[in-house]
Structures are given as C-alpha cells and as structure tokens.
Amino acid sequence: MPVPEPRAPTVAVIGGGQLARMLAEPAAALGIPLRLLAEGPDVSAAQVIPDHVVGDYRDLDTLVKVTDGCAVVTFDHEHVPTDHLRALVAAGVPCRPGPDALVHAQDKAVMRERLAGLDVPCPRHARVADAADVAAFGFPCVLKTTRGGYDGKGVWFVSGPEDAAAALAAAAEAGAELLVEELVEFRRELSALVVRAPNGQSAAYPVVESVQRDGICREVTAPAPDLDPVLSAQAQRLALRVAGELDVTGVLAVELFETTDGRILVNELAMRPHNTGHWTQDGAVTSQFENHLRAVLDLPLGSPAPRATWTVMVNILGAEEDAGRLYDGYPHAFAHDPRLRVHLYGKDLRPGRKVGHVNAYGEDLADCRERARHAAAWFAGEGEWEQGD
C-alpha cells in the first residue's frame, strides 16, 4: 500500500523528555505530525508520540535519518552538537532555533560574551582555567561548566580556595571548561518568557517569579507578585530584544535575578519550552508548547494573555523513598481540588527527579499557592506541604 502524504508538515523533535511529551497535546489538536528521536523506547515523550526512533542525538547519521522528510526540526534540550546542526542546515533541513542562535544556550561563555556585546545587564564574569584565575576574580563566586550543566549540575558555589580546587578537579575530570561569575545578592529569581517566529512576530508572556532549591525549579508564580510594572516591562523588552538580536525561533526563556537594589540581571537563557512556562498550559490563552509549534512552523502566534489573575505551578519531585504509583495520588488530589490541573511525565520515581507538575489558578494568590503545594506534596508522598516551605 502506498504511504499517504501527511496532512500537515511534520515536525522532528530531538530528545524524548517531558518537554517533547508536552508538545504532543497541542500538536494533536492542531493536526501536526511529530517525529521523535528518543534516547530509549520508554522515555517520557516516546510513550505518547507513536512515530519515534530510538537513537543517539550525538550521531549525525541518526539525525539525518530521523529528520528526512520533515519540514522543520526543533529540540527538547540544547545538547545536540552545534556542528551537527550546521550540517543539517547545510543539507536544507531547517533547525529552529538555528545553530547560530542555539549556541548561546549551549555555551554559557559564548552567551555571556554576546550579551555583554549587546550591553545586556549580566553578572560580572570571566573564563577561568586554574585556581589562580579564580583567586584573581575573587571570592565568593560561582563556577559553572560552560556546556552541559542543568538543574544545578555543573554549578559550584565557591567561598574560598578549597571549594575552588574541588570544582576545578571535578571539571577537569569531566573535560569541561569553566566560567566564573560573581555571587549576586538578589531578592528573587524571575523569568521572562517570549516566543518569536521567523517572520519576526513575537509575543511576551507575563514575567513570573520562580523559586529554586538545590538548583531545581520548585515553584513558579504568574505573574510575579509585587513586581514593579516598570521593571516588568523592562524584563519583557529585554527578552524580546535578546530574541531578536540572536535570531531565536520558538520559545526563549530569559532567567533573571531581581537584585536587592532594584535591577535585573540575566542569569541563563533557554531556547525551548521551559519549566518557568509550564503554568501557561492552564493559565494562558495559548500555552508555550502550542506557541512553540506555531513559531517553528512560522504560523501566526497565539495570545500569551493570562486566563486568571494568578497561576501557581509546583513541580512534583521524586521522594527519598518509594511512595508508590503517582497515579494513586489522583483520588485525593482531585477530590480535594476539582479545579486542579495535573501533568505527569511517565517517569520512574527517583529522589529529586522532576516527574510531573501541578497548576492551580484563580483570583486569590494565597489560595492558589496552598492548593498547588498541597497537591504536589501529596503526589510526592510527603503528605501536607510543610509550613514555611
């Protein structure tokens, strides 16, 4: 039997994590076929995207085979080698974001140097090779691997020479280059999420507050409470400017520090749907996942406007001990809060691993926080959220 022509352009997604999984729902609603390159047969996205191939994203031949016949390629993570992306583009396969943009999310040193050239406010920073370089920069400081770090991995808070020596040894063992940054005194962390299409159309979501613990995002509040409207507008303009200057296609998350003296500094960039945008699935007119698909296909973007005054997202993390099946949390969570929205990733439970998130929205911030925290703690097998967390 002849293979029927697809009813819409096929989007190749590299990486089988939860971000690729969450692209599947809006893709199905829009009638957009997805083809997935997954790390294994049972990874998060492979469970819900039938057209998937198991292979190594670091192998160019595999990338070429998976993307054959696809209209565009996008990503669940930033780790595909830059040279491989350039080879795909040279072969006529559009990558969105493209390699010249994505390298700024792949390499922190490249990102810092480019943003400095654009006069974007960033922490003081420098490349370092040895203990003398770190000492010359000054303590306390933060050491980061230039590539490959995420969720607190590849990041060391350094108070003196002994800490620096340990970080340098770990980086040397991994063959990683290091960047040093000042330890910023900040009031809180913010995130400005924008989306940009190849035709230049852009949209900005409300600036949110994120709570990080041990390098992992635990909670997001949209919009950021008590944020000066001038600072909020500044953050959105900054994110839109960065997206334009770097020629980003798709979602760009600009993670920010709000300093104690009322400034904003860029901490990190992510060029893909982002944890700080998961609230948009239930709290915005158009989710970050749908808008990412629209952008990479150069379709008109959807509204980023919030549906409710407040939305709170709390991540569900694997507990220290086996808490049973996450599914077993549904009866209590749904009975306790019929408005709750739950998103599970189909992942095995491991301590500290992100296995899902919950969204609670409404007109009362304290109520949204209590509902989201209670549900996330329940699914994680922790009972009630501890007072003060």
GROMACS .gro file of C-alpha atoms in nm:
model
  389
    1MET     CA    1   0.000   0.000   0.000
    2PRO     CA    2   0.133   0.348  -0.080
    3VAL     CA    3   0.218   0.564   0.218
    4PRO     CA    4  -0.030   0.855   0.234
    5GLU     CA    5   0.100   1.208   0.227
    6PRO     CA    6   0.090   1.376   0.570
    7ARG     CA    7  -0.199   1.619   0.611
    8ALA     CA    8   0.037   1.881   0.754
    9PRO     CA    9   0.413   1.943   0.774
   10THR     CA   10   0.593   1.700   1.005
   11VAL     CA   11   0.797   1.848   1.291
   12ALA     CA   12   1.101   1.649   1.407
   13VAL     CA   13   1.170   1.676   1.780
   14ILE     CA   14   1.514   1.582   1.909
   15GLY     CA   15   1.508   1.450   2.265
   16GLY     CA   16   1.250   1.238   2.443
   17GLY     CA   17   1.200   1.423   2.772
   18GLN     CA   18   0.889   1.580   2.922
   19LEU     CA   19   0.913   1.894   2.709
   20ALA     CA   20   0.877   1.687   2.391
   21ARG     CA   21   0.596   1.493   2.560
   22MET     CA   22   0.407   1.814   2.630
   23LEU     CA   23   0.437   1.922   2.266
   24ALA     CA   24   0.226   1.620   2.171
   25GLU     CA   25  -0.105   1.750   2.304
   26PRO     CA   26  -0.111   2.081   2.111
   27ALA     CA   27   0.035   1.904   1.805
   28ALA     CA   28  -0.256   1.660   1.808
   29ALA     CA   29  -0.506   1.944   1.849
   30LEU     CA   30  -0.350   2.131   1.556
   31GLY     CA   31  -0.319   1.818   1.342
   32ILE     CA   32   0.060   1.849   1.322
   33PRO     CA   33   0.253   1.519   1.296
   34LEU     CA   34   0.556   1.483   1.523
   35ARG     CA   35   0.855   1.255   1.467
   36LEU     CA   36   1.070   1.195   1.773
   37LEU     CA   37   1.433   1.099   1.824
   38ALA     CA   38   1.424   0.935   2.168
   39GLU     CA   39   1.702   0.817   2.396
   40GLY     CA   40   1.516   0.495   2.474
   41PRO     CA   41   1.189   0.314   2.389
   42ASP     CA   42   1.016   0.404   2.715
   43VAL     CA   43   1.130   0.762   2.775
   44SER     CA   44   0.869   1.025   2.852
   45ALA     CA   45   0.788   1.150   2.502
   46ALA     CA   46   0.815   0.808   2.332
   47GLN     CA   47   0.516   0.695   2.540
   48VAL     CA   48   0.285   0.942   2.363
   49ILE     CA   49   0.445   1.005   2.020
   50PRO     CA   50   0.399   0.688   1.806
   51ASP     CA   51   0.637   0.800   1.530
   52HIS     CA   52   0.962   0.772   1.722
   53VAL     CA   53   1.309   0.638   1.659
   54VAL     CA   54   1.548   0.532   1.933
   55GLY     CA   55   1.896   0.666   1.874
   56ASP     CA   56   2.180   0.892   1.979
   57TYR     CA   57   2.139   1.265   1.912
   58ARG     CA   58   2.520   1.292   1.902
   59ASP     CA   59   2.532   1.077   1.585
   60LEU     CA   60   2.493   1.280   1.266
   61ASP     CA   61   2.373   0.987   1.054
   62THR     CA   62   2.094   0.923   1.303
   63LEU     CA   63   1.991   1.290   1.293
   64VAL     CA   64   1.985   1.283   0.913
   65LYS     CA   65   1.765   0.971   0.903
   66VAL     CA   66   1.519   1.097   1.164
   67THR     CA   67   1.477   1.437   1.001
   68ASP     CA   68   1.437   1.304   0.646
   69GLY     CA   69   1.110   1.437   0.502
   70CYS     CA   70   1.040   1.666   0.797
   71ALA     CA   71   0.956   2.030   0.741
   72VAL     CA   72   1.147   2.156   1.042
   73VAL     CA   73   1.350   2.035   1.341
   74THR     CA   74   1.316   2.153   1.700
   75PHE     CA   75   1.452   2.038   2.035
   76ASP     CA   76   1.367   1.904   2.379
   77HIS     CA   77   1.716   2.004   2.501
   78GLU     CA   78   2.017   2.209   2.390
   79HIS     CA   79   2.277   1.932   2.377
   80VAL     CA   80   2.285   1.842   2.006
   81PRO     CA   81   2.638   1.922   1.879
   82THR     CA   82   2.647   2.259   1.706
   83ASP     CA   83   2.842   2.120   1.408
   84HIS     CA   84   2.571   1.858   1.352
   85LEU     CA   85   2.306   2.129   1.342
   86ARG     CA   86   2.511   2.324   1.091
   87ALA     CA   87   2.535   2.009   0.875
   88LEU     CA   88   2.156   1.967   0.883
   89VAL     CA   89   2.101   2.329   0.784
   90ALA     CA   90   2.355   2.294   0.501
   91ALA     CA   91   2.160   1.991   0.379
   92GLY     CA   92   1.842   2.201   0.363
   93VAL     CA   93   1.681   2.092   0.692
   94PRO     CA   94   1.556   2.399   0.884
   95CYS     CA   95   1.653   2.388   1.252
   96ARG     CA   96   1.451   2.614   1.480
   97PRO     CA   97   1.614   2.760   1.672
   98GLY     CA   98   1.910   2.755   1.435
   99PRO     CA   99   2.264   2.666   1.538
  100ASP     CA  100   2.383   3.028   1.541
  101ALA     CA  101   2.113   3.110   1.796
  102LEU     CA  102   2.117   2.785   1.993
  103VAL     CA  103   2.490   2.803   2.065
  104HIS     CA  104   2.411   3.084   2.310
  105ALA     CA  105   2.204   2.842   2.517
  106GLN     CA  106   2.457   2.560   2.472
  107ASP     CA  107   2.767   2.750   2.581
  108LYS     CA  108   2.745   2.987   2.879
  109ALA     CA  109   3.072   3.161   2.795
  110VAL     CA  110   2.957   3.234   2.440
  111MET     CA  111   2.627   3.358   2.580
  112ARG     CA  112   2.793   3.590   2.832
  113GLU     CA  113   3.030   3.736   2.572
  114ARG     CA  114   2.749   3.800   2.322
  115LEU     CA  115   2.516   3.956   2.580
  116ALA     CA  116   2.800   4.177   2.704
  117GLY     CA  117   2.848   4.298   2.346
  118LEU     CA  118   2.479   4.388   2.336
  119ASP     CA  119   2.503   4.578   2.668
  120VAL     CA  120   2.258   4.337   2.829
  121PRO     CA  121   2.293   4.353   3.209
  122CYS     CA  122   2.468   4.039   3.337
  123PRO     CA  123   2.668   3.937   3.646
  124ARG     CA  124   3.042   4.007   3.633
  125HIS     CA  125   3.208   3.703   3.478
  126ALA     CA  126   3.523   3.558   3.318
  127ARG     CA  127   3.657   3.238   3.166
  128VAL     CA  128   3.893   3.058   3.406
  129ALA     CA  129   4.149   2.780   3.361
  130ASP     CA  130   4.304   2.731   3.704
  131ALA     CA  131   4.297   2.822   4.071
  132ALA     CA  132   4.497   3.138   4.012
  133ASP     CA  133   4.232   3.267   3.770
  134VAL     CA  134   3.956   3.202   4.024
  135ALA     CA  135   4.150   3.369   4.305
  136ALA     CA  136   4.219   3.670   4.084
  137PHE     CA  137   3.845   3.700   4.013
  138GLY     CA  138   3.769   3.698   4.386
  139PHE     CA  139   3.564   3.507   4.643
  140PRO     CA  140   3.282   3.429   4.694
  141CYS     CA  141   3.188   3.336   4.340
  142VAL     CA  142   3.005   3.080   4.128
  143LEU     CA  143   3.183   2.834   3.897
  144LYS     CA  144   2.989   2.686   3.605
  145THR     CA  145   3.077   2.445   3.329
  146THR     CA  146   3.036   2.629   3.001
  147ARG     CA  147   2.845   2.338   2.846
  148GLY     CA  148   2.617   2.060   2.965
  149GLY     CA  149   2.505   2.183   3.306
  150TYR     CA  150   2.138   2.180   3.410
  151ASP     CA  151   1.923   2.159   3.725
  152GLY     CA  152   2.219   2.256   3.943
  153LYS     CA  153   2.460   2.009   3.781
  154GLY     CA  154   2.790   2.164   3.676
  155VAL     CA  155   2.748   2.457   3.916
  156TRP     CA  156   2.956   2.518   4.230
  157PHE     CA  157   2.918   2.792   4.490
  158VAL     CA  158   3.275   2.877   4.591
  159SER     CA  159   3.364   3.055   4.912
  160GLY     CA  160   3.743   3.005   4.904
  161PRO     CA  161   4.042   2.820   4.756
  162GLU     CA  162   3.938   2.475   4.886
  163ASP     CA  163   3.596   2.496   4.720
  164ALA     CA  164   3.758   2.620   4.400
  165ALA     CA  165   4.005   2.330   4.398
  166ALA     CA  166   3.723   2.077   4.431
  167ALA     CA  167   3.526   2.237   4.147
  168LEU     CA  168   3.830   2.261   3.922
  169ALA     CA  169   3.910   1.894   3.984
  170ALA     CA  170   3.553   1.786   3.901
  171ALA     CA  171   3.554   1.994   3.584
  172ALA     CA  172   3.894   1.860   3.478
  173GLU     CA  173   3.777   1.502   3.527
  174ALA     CA  174   3.478   1.573   3.301
  175GLY     CA  175   3.692   1.759   3.047
  176ALA     CA  176   3.479   2.070   3.094
  177GLU     CA  177   3.572   2.435   3.057
  178LEU     CA  178   3.471   2.673   3.335
  179LEU     CA  179   3.315   3.016   3.368
  180VAL     CA  180   3.330   3.217   3.691
  181GLU     CA  181   3.059   3.463   3.790
  182GLU     CA  182   3.003   3.695   4.080
  183LEU     CA  183   2.773   3.572   4.356
  184VAL     CA  184   2.479   3.807   4.304
  185GLU     CA  185   2.283   3.940   4.600
  186PHE     CA  186   1.931   3.904   4.471
  187ARG     CA  187   1.584   3.949   4.611
  188ARG     CA  188   1.434   3.671   4.398
  189GLU     CA  189   1.456   3.499   4.062
  190LEU     CA  190   1.234   3.597   3.771
  191SER     CA  191   1.175   3.458   3.424
  192ALA     CA  192   1.072   3.647   3.111
  193LEU     CA  193   0.933   3.405   2.852
  194VAL     CA  194   0.888   3.516   2.492
  195VAL     CA  195   0.823   3.341   2.162
  196ARG     CA  196   0.938   3.452   1.817
  197ALA     CA  197   0.854   3.333   1.467
  198PRO     CA  198   1.084   3.350   1.160
  199ASN     CA  199   0.871   3.632   1.019
  200GLY     CA  200   0.964   3.842   1.323
  201GLN     CA  201   0.630   3.825   1.504
  202SER     CA  202   0.689   3.798   1.879
  203ALA     CA  203   0.480   3.757   2.191
  204ALA     CA  204   0.571   3.805   2.557
  205TYR     CA  205   0.416   3.621   2.850
  206PRO     CA  206   0.382   3.787   3.191
  207VAL     CA  207   0.707   3.791   3.389
  208VAL     CA  208   0.698   3.521   3.658
  209GLU     CA  209   0.869   3.454   3.990
  210SER     CA  210   1.049   3.121   4.026
  211VAL     CA  211   1.165   2.950   4.345
  212GLN     CA  212   1.479   2.740   4.303
  213ARG     CA  213   1.609   2.490   4.556
  214ASP     CA  214   1.931   2.290   4.509
  215GLY     CA  215   1.942   2.416   4.151
  216ILE     CA  216   1.595   2.279   4.070
  217CYS     CA  217   1.289   2.490   3.998
  218ARG     CA  218   1.031   2.409   4.263
  219GLU     CA  219   0.759   2.669   4.217
  220VAL     CA  220   0.651   2.939   3.970
  221THR     CA  221   0.401   3.220   4.032
  222ALA     CA  222   0.248   3.402   3.735
  223PRO     CA  223   0.265   3.694   3.730
  224ALA     CA  224   0.549   3.773   3.972
  225PRO     CA  225   0.384   3.921   4.282
  226ASP     CA  226   0.460   4.284   4.372
  227LEU     CA  227   0.683   4.334   4.071
  228ASP     CA  228   0.728   4.698   3.979
  229PRO     CA  229   0.544   4.746   3.646
  230VAL     CA  230   0.842   4.941   3.513
  231LEU     CA  231   1.077   4.653   3.594
  232SER     CA  232   0.830   4.402   3.446
  233ALA     CA  233   0.814   4.594   3.120
  234GLN     CA  234   1.193   4.626   3.119
  235ALA     CA  235   1.229   4.249   3.157
  236GLN     CA  236   0.987   4.180   2.872
  237ARG     CA  237   1.159   4.431   2.643
  238LEU     CA  238   1.498   4.281   2.729
  239ALA     CA  239   1.379   3.927   2.647
  240LEU     CA  240   1.224   4.040   2.318
  241ARG     CA  241   1.543   4.226   2.227
  242VAL     CA  242   1.761   3.923   2.301
  243ALA     CA  243   1.531   3.701   2.092
  244GLY     CA  244   1.560   3.941   1.801
  245GLU     CA  245   1.934   4.004   1.827
  246LEU     CA  246   2.013   3.631   1.849
  247ASP     CA  247   1.756   3.544   1.579
  248VAL     CA  248   1.575   3.296   1.804
  249THR     CA  249   1.286   3.095   1.661
  250GLY     CA  250   1.047   2.944   1.912
  251VAL     CA  251   1.034   2.993   2.287
  252LEU     CA  252   1.309   3.182   2.466
  253ALA     CA  253   1.320   3.182   2.846
  254VAL     CA  254   1.538   3.454   2.998
  255GLU     CA  255   1.605   3.367   3.361
  256LEU     CA  256   1.674   3.679   3.566
  257PHE     CA  257   1.791   3.795   3.906
  258GLU     CA  258   1.598   4.080   4.063
  259THR     CA  259   1.873   4.238   4.271
  260THR     CA  260   1.833   4.387   4.616
  261ASP     CA  261   1.893   4.734   4.470
  262GLY     CA  262   1.610   4.705   4.217
  263ARG     CA  263   1.788   4.595   3.898
  264ILE     CA  264   1.755   4.288   3.677
  265LEU     CA  265   2.048   4.076   3.558
  266VAL     CA  266   2.037   3.790   3.308
  267ASN     CA  267   2.123   3.457   3.471
  268GLU     CA  268   2.055   3.197   3.199
  269LEU     CA  269   1.898   3.154   2.854
  270ALA     CA  270   1.693   2.856   2.735
  271MET     CA  271   1.576   2.826   2.374
  272ARG     CA  272   1.293   2.577   2.411
  273PRO     CA  273   0.979   2.543   2.622
  274HIS     CA  274   1.087   2.595   2.979
  275ASN     CA  275   0.992   2.489   3.331
  276THR     CA  276   0.906   2.850   3.419
  277GLY     CA  277   0.647   2.844   3.138
  278HIS     CA  278   0.460   2.529   3.241
  279TRP     CA  279   0.196   2.746   3.407
  280THR     CA  280   0.087   2.854   3.057
  281GLN     CA  281  -0.066   2.511   2.987
  282ASP     CA  282  -0.363   2.601   3.205
  283GLY     CA  283  -0.311   2.968   3.291
  284ALA     CA  284  -0.264   3.134   2.949
  285VAL     CA  285  -0.480   3.165   2.639
  286THR     CA  286  -0.207   2.992   2.436
  287SER     CA  287   0.043   2.763   2.605
  288GLN     CA  288   0.417   2.792   2.549
  289PHE     CA  289   0.405   2.449   2.381
  290GLU     CA  290   0.143   2.547   2.124
  291ASN     CA  291   0.314   2.877   2.056
  292HIS     CA  292   0.649   2.700   2.013
  293LEU     CA  293   0.494   2.478   1.744
  294ARG     CA  294   0.330   2.776   1.578
  295ALA     CA  295   0.661   2.962   1.578
  296VAL     CA  296   0.876   2.684   1.431
  297LEU     CA  297   0.619   2.638   1.153
  298ASP     CA  298   0.601   3.018   1.102
  299LEU     CA  299   0.230   3.028   1.183
  300PRO     CA  300   0.070   3.334   1.347
  301LEU     CA  301   0.127   3.324   1.722
  302GLY     CA  302  -0.146   3.284   1.981
  303SER     CA  303  -0.226   3.521   2.264
  304PRO     CA  304   0.002   3.495   2.570
  305ALA     CA  305  -0.256   3.666   2.792
  306PRO     CA  306  -0.336   3.502   3.129
  307ARG     CA  307  -0.675   3.336   3.179
  308ALA     CA  308  -0.687   3.413   3.551
  309THR     CA  309  -0.536   3.668   3.786
  310TRP     CA  310  -0.292   3.412   3.930
  311THR     CA  311  -0.150   3.075   3.830
  312VAL     CA  312   0.089   2.879   4.051
  313MET     CA  313   0.292   2.585   3.918
  314VAL     CA  314   0.464   2.347   4.159
  315ASN     CA  315   0.690   2.065   4.041
  316ILE     CA  316   0.639   1.711   4.170
  317LEU     CA  317   0.975   1.566   4.269
  318GLY     CA  318   1.054   1.203   4.340
  319ALA     CA  319   1.066   1.134   4.713
  320GLU     CA  320   1.354   0.981   4.905
  321GLU     CA  321   1.160   0.658   4.950
  322ASP     CA  322   0.924   0.474   4.717
  323ALA     CA  323   0.590   0.649   4.751
  324GLY     CA  324   0.404   0.404   4.528
  325ARG     CA  325   0.249   0.497   4.194
  326LEU     CA  326   0.193   0.861   4.116
  327TYR     CA  327  -0.145   0.760   3.975
  328ASP     CA  328  -0.252   0.669   4.329
  329GLY     CA  329  -0.243   1.036   4.417
  330TYR     CA  330  -0.533   1.121   4.187
  331PRO     CA  331  -0.832   1.027   4.409
  332HIS     CA  332  -0.731   1.256   4.694
  333ALA     CA  333  -0.588   1.537   4.479
  334PHE     CA  334  -0.892   1.560   4.252
  335ALA     CA  335  -1.143   1.525   4.536
  336HIS     CA  336  -0.960   1.792   4.737
  337ASP     CA  337  -0.943   2.034   4.441
  338PRO     CA  338  -1.168   1.976   4.137
  339ARG     CA  339  -1.005   2.274   3.960
  340LEU     CA  340  -0.654   2.132   3.991
  341ARG     CA  341  -0.460   2.057   3.674
  342VAL     CA  342  -0.206   1.773   3.688
  343HIS     CA  343   0.066   1.689   3.434
  344LEU     CA  344   0.264   1.368   3.489
  345TYR     CA  345   0.563   1.276   3.273
  346GLY     CA  346   0.553   0.895   3.273
  347LYS     CA  347   0.888   0.877   3.450
  348ASP     CA  348   1.014   0.633   3.711
  349LEU     CA  349   1.041   0.779   4.059
  350ARG     CA  350   1.390   0.876   4.170
  351PRO     CA  351   1.487   1.107   4.456
  352GLY     CA  352   1.481   1.470   4.341
  353ARG     CA  353   1.374   1.386   3.986
  354LYS     CA  354   1.105   1.602   3.824
  355VAL     CA  355   0.823   1.359   3.749
  356GLY     CA  356   0.535   1.600   3.696
  357HIS     CA  357   0.383   1.931   3.794
  358VAL     CA  358   0.054   2.077   3.906
  359ASN     CA  359  -0.111   2.406   3.814
  360ALA     CA  360  -0.363   2.592   4.028
  361TYR     CA  361  -0.523   2.913   3.905
  362GLY     CA  362  -0.772   3.162   4.044
  363GLU     CA  363  -0.823   3.510   4.185
  364ASP     CA  364  -0.661   3.460   4.527
  365LEU     CA  365  -0.283   3.408   4.532
  366ALA     CA  366  -0.266   3.250   4.878
  367ASP     CA  367  -0.536   3.000   4.782
  368CYS     CA  368  -0.360   2.909   4.455
  369ARG     CA  369  -0.033   2.853   4.638
  370GLU     CA  370  -0.192   2.635   4.906
  371ARG     CA  371  -0.374   2.422   4.650
  372ALA     CA  372  -0.070   2.370   4.427
  373ARG     CA  373   0.169   2.300   4.716
  374HIS     CA  374  -0.072   2.058   4.879
  375ALA     CA  375  -0.123   1.860   4.558
  376ALA     CA  376   0.247   1.843   4.468
  377ALA     CA  377   0.337   1.726   4.818
  378TRP     CA  378   0.063   1.466   4.811
  379PHE     CA  379   0.178   1.319   4.479
  380ALA     CA  380   0.535   1.311   4.609
  381GLY     CA  381   0.419   1.110   4.911
  382GLU     CA  382   0.503   1.388   5.155
  383GLY     CA  383   0.152   1.450   5.288
  384GLU     CA  384   0.079   1.813   5.360
  385TRP     CA  385   0.333   2.070   5.239
  386GLU     CA  386   0.546   2.165   5.534
  387GLN     CA  387   0.465   2.504   5.685
  388GLY     CA  388   0.714   2.767   5.575
  389ASP     CA  389   0.822   2.595   5.250
   0.00000   0.00000   0.00000
